CSV table of C-alpha atoms in Angstrom, one decimal:
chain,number,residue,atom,x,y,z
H,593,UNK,CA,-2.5,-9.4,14.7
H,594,UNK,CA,0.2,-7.5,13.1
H,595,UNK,CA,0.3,-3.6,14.6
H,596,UNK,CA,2.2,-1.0,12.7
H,597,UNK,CA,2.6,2.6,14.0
H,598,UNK,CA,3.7,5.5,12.1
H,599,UNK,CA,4.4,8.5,14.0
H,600,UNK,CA,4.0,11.8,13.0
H,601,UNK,CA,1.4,11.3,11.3
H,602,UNK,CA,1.3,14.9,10.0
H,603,UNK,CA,4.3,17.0,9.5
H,604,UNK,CA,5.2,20.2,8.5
H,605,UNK,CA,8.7,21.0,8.0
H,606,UNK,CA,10.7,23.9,6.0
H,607,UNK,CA,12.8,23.4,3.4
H,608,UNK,CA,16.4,23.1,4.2
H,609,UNK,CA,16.0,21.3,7.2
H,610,UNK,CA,16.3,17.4,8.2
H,611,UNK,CA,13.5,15.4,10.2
H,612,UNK,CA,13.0,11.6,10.5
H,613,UNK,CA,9.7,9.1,10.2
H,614,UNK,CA,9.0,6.6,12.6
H,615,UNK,CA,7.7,3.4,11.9
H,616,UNK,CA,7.1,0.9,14.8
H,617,UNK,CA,5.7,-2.6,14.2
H,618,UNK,CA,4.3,-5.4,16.3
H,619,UNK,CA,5.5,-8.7,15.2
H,620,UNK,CA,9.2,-10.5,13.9
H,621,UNK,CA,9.5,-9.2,10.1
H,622,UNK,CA,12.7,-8.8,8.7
H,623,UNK,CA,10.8,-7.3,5.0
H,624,UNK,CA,9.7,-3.5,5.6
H,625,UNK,CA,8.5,-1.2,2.8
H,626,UNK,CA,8.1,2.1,2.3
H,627,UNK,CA,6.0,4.3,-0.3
H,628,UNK,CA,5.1,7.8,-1.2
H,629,UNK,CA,1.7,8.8,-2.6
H,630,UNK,CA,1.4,11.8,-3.9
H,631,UNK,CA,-2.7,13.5,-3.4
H,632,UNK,CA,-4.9,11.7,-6.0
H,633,UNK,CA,-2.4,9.4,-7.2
H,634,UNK,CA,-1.4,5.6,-6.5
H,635,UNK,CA,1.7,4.1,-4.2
H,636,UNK,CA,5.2,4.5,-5.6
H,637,UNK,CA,7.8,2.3,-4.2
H,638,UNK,CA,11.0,3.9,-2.4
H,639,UNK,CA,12.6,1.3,-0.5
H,640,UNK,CA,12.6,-2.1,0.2
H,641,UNK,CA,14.6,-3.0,3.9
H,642,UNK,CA,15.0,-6.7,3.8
H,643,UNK,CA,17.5,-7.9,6.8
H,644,UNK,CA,17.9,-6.3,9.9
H,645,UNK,CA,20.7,-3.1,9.7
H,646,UNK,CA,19.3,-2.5,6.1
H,647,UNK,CA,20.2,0.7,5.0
H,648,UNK,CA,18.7,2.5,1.5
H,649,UNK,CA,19.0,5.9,0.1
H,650,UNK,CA,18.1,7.6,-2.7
H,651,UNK,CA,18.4,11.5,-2.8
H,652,UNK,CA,17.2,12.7,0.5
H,653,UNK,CA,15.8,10.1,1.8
H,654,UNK,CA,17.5,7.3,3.5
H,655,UNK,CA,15.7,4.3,5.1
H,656,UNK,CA,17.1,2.1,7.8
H,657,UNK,CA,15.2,-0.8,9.9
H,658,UNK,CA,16.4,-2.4,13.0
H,659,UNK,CA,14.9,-5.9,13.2
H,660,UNK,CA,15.0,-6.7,17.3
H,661,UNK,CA,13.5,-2.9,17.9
H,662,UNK,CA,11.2,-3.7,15.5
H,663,UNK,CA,11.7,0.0,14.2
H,664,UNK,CA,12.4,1.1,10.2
H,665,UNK,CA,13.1,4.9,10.3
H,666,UNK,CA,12.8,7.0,7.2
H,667,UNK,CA,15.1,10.0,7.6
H,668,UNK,CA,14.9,13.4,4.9
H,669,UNK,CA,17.9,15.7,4.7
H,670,UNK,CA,18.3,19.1,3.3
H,671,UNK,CA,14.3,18.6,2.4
H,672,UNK,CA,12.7,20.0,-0.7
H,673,UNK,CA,9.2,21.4,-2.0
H,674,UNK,CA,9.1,17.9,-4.3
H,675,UNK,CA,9.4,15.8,-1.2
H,676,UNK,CA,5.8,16.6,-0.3
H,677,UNK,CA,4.0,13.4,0.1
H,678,UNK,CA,2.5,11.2,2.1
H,679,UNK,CA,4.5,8.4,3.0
H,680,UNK,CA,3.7,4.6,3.8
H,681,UNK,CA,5.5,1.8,5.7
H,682,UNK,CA,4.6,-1.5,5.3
H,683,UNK,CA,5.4,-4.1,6.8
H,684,UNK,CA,5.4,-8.6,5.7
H,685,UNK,CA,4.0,-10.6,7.9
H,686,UNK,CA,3.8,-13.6,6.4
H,687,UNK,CA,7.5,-14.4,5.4
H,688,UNK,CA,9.5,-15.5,2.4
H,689,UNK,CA,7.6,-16.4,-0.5
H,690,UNK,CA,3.7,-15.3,0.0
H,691,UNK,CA,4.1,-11.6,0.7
H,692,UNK,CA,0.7,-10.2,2.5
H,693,UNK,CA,1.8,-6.5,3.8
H,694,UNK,CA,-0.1,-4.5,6.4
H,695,UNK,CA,0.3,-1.0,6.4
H,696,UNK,CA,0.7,2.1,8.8
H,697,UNK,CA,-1.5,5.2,8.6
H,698,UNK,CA,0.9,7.0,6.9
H,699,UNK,CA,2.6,10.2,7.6
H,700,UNK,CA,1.3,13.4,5.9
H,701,UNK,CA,5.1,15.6,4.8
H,702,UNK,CA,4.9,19.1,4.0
H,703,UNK,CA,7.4,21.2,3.2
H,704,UNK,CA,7.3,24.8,3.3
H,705,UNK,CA,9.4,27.1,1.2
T,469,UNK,CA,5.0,-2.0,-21.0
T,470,UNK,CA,3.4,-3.9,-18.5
T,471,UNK,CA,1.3,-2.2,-16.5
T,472,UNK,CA,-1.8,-2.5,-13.6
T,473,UNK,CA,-5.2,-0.9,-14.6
T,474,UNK,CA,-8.3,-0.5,-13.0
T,475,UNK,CA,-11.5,0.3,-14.1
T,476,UNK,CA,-14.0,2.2,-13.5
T,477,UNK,CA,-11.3,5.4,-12.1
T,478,UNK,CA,-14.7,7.1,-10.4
T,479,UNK,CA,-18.2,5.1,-9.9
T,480,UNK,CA,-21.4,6.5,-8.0
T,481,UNK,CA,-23.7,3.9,-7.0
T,482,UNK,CA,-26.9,3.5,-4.7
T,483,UNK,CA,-26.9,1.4,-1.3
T,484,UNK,CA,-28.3,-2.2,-1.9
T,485,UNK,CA,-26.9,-2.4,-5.8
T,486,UNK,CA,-24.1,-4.9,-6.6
T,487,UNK,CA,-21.0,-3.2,-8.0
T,488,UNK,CA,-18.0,-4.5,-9.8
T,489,UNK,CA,-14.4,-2.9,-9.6
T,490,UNK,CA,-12.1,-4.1,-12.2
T,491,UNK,CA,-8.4,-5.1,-12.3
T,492,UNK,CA,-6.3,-6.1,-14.7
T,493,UNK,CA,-2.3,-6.4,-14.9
T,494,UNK,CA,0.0,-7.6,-17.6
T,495,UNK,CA,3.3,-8.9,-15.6
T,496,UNK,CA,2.3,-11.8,-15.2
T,497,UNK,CA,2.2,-11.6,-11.4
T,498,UNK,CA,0.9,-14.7,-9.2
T,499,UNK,CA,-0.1,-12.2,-6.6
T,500,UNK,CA,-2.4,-9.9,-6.4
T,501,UNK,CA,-4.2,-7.7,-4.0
T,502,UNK,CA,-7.5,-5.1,-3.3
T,503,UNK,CA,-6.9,-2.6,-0.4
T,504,UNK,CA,-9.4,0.4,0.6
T,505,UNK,CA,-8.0,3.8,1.8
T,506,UNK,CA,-9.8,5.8,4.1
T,507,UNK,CA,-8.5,8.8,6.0
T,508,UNK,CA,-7.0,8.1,9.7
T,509,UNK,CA,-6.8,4.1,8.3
T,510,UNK,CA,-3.9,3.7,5.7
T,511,UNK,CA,-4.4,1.1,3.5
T,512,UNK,CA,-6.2,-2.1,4.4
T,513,UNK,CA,-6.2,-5.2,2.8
T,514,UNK,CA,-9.6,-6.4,1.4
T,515,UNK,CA,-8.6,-9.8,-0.6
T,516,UNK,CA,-5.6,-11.1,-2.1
T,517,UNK,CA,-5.1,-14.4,-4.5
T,518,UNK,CA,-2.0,-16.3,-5.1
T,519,UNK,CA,-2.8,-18.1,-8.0
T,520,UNK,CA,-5.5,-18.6,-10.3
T,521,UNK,CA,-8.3,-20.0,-8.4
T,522,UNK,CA,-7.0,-19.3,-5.1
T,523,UNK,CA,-8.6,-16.3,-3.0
T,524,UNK,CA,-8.0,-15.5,0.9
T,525,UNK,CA,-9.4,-12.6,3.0
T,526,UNK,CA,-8.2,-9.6,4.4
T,527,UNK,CA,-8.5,-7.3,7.0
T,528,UNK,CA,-11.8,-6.0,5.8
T,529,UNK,CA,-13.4,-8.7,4.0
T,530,UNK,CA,-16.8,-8.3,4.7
T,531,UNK,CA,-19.5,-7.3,2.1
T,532,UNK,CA,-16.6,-8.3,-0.4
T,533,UNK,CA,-15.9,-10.9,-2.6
T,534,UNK,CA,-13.1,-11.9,-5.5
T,535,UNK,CA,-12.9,-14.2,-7.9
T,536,UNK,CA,-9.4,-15.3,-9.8
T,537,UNK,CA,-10.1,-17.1,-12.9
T,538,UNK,CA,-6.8,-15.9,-14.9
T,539,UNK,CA,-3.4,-14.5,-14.2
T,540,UNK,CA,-4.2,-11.2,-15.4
T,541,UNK,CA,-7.4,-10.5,-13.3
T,542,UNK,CA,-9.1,-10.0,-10.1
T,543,UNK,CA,-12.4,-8.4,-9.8
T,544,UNK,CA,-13.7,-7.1,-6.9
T,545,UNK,CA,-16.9,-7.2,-6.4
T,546,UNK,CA,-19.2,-5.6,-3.6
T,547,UNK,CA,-22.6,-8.0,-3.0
T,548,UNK,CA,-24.7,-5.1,-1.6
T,549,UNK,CA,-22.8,-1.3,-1.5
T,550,UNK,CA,-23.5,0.3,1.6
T,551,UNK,CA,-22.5,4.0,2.5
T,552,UNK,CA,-19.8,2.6,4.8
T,553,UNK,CA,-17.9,1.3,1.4
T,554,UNK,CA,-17.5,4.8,0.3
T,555,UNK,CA,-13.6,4.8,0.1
T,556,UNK,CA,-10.4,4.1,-2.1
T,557,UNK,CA,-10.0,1.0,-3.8
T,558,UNK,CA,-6.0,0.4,-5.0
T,559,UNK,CA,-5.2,-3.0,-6.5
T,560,UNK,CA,-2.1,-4.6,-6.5
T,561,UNK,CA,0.5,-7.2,-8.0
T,562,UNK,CA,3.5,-8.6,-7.3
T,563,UNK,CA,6.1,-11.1,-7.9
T,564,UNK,CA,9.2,-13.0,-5.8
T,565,UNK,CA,12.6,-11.7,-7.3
T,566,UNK,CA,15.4,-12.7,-5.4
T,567,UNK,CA,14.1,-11.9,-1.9
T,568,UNK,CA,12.1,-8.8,-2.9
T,569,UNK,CA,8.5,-9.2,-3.7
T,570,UNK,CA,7.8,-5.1,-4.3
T,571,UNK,CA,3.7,-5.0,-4.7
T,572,UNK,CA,2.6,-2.6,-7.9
T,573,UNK,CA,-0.5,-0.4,-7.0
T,574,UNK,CA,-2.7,0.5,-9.8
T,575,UNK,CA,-4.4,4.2,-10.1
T,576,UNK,CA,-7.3,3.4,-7.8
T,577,UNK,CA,-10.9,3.4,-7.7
T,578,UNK,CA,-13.1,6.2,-6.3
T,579,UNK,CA,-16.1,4.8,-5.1
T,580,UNK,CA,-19.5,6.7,-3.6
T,581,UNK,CA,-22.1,5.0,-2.4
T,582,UNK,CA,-25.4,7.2,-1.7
């Protein structure tokens, strides 16, 4: 059974300053997600790593994942009151063609002024 | 533009009754997914369908059921609500593009059962 592990899974950061999310995942997967939810809304896709040394970035966020660790790492720079979310990784465990994701617990960001 | 909806957004219902959660998306998706959100848990995947007539369970299956009788839809349907099915519910679509098969979440569901 696939495991994925997000650590923190709270965190409360000031604004200004850089910090990174891990996610850690049990099983070969070479497709990792990640999403943002805002409270009381749905998922809203950031990233999509698909081959291992994938690297993404949009704004302040930049997404990596490292394949043979089994590690995707979602760093923030320079972070902002509007970053304040919760973020998801997700990981596919069931390979090209029928995606069936499992997710982590998420990580809780807050950023103070 | 196309879109994923879900219907009802809030439902209160009594233990024992049989509830229906609906979900409807116009992209034409083959895939499609229910996941229920509870605090310390993520998401977790209920049931997902590939196709019309195909259904497969998730994680959490139990006391659930689907049905996929058209592209657009995938109802959820809960035999007997129990207290312990208070939670969450976000469905899901998704497509293969290239090698990226992003999965759409709708609004959600907020479900209470007393």
């Amino acid at each position: 059974e696939l495991k994925v592990e997000q650590n923190p899974l709270f965190l409360s950061m000031q604004e200004g300053k850089n910090y990174t999310i891990y996610c850690n995942y049990s099983t070969t997967s070479d497709r990792l997600y990640w999403y943002r939810q805002d409270p009381g809304k749905s998922l809203e896709s950031l990233f999509v790593l698909l081959s291992n040394g994938a690297v993404k970035q949009e704004g302040r966020l930049m997404a990596s994942l490292d394949t043979k660790a089994r590690l995707s790492t979602l760093h923030i720079t320079a972070a902002v009151h509007d970053l304040s979310a919760t973020y998801f990784c997700a990981v596919d465990d069931l390979g090209f063609g029928n995606e069936k994701l499992t997710f982590g617990t998420g990580t809780r960001l807050t950023i103070i002024p | 533009d196309a879109e994923i909806t879900q219907s009802p957004r809030h439902k209160i219902t009594e233990t024992g009754r049989q509830v229906t959660l609906a979900c409807h998306q116009t992209w034409n998706h083959n895939n499609m997914f229910w996941y229920r959100q509870d605090l310390g848990h993520g998401l977790r995947l209920i049931h997902y369908s590939y196709g019309v007539q195909d259904t497969n369970k998730g994680e959490v299956s139990d006391g659930y059921s689907v049905s996929r009788s058209n592209t657009e839809d995938l109802p959820l349907t809960l035999e007997s609500a129990a207290s312990s099915q208070t939670s969450v519910y976000f469905c899901a679509s998704s497509e293969l593009q290239g090698l990226q098969e992003t999965q759409y979440f709708g609004p959600g569901t907020r479900l209470l059962v007393l």
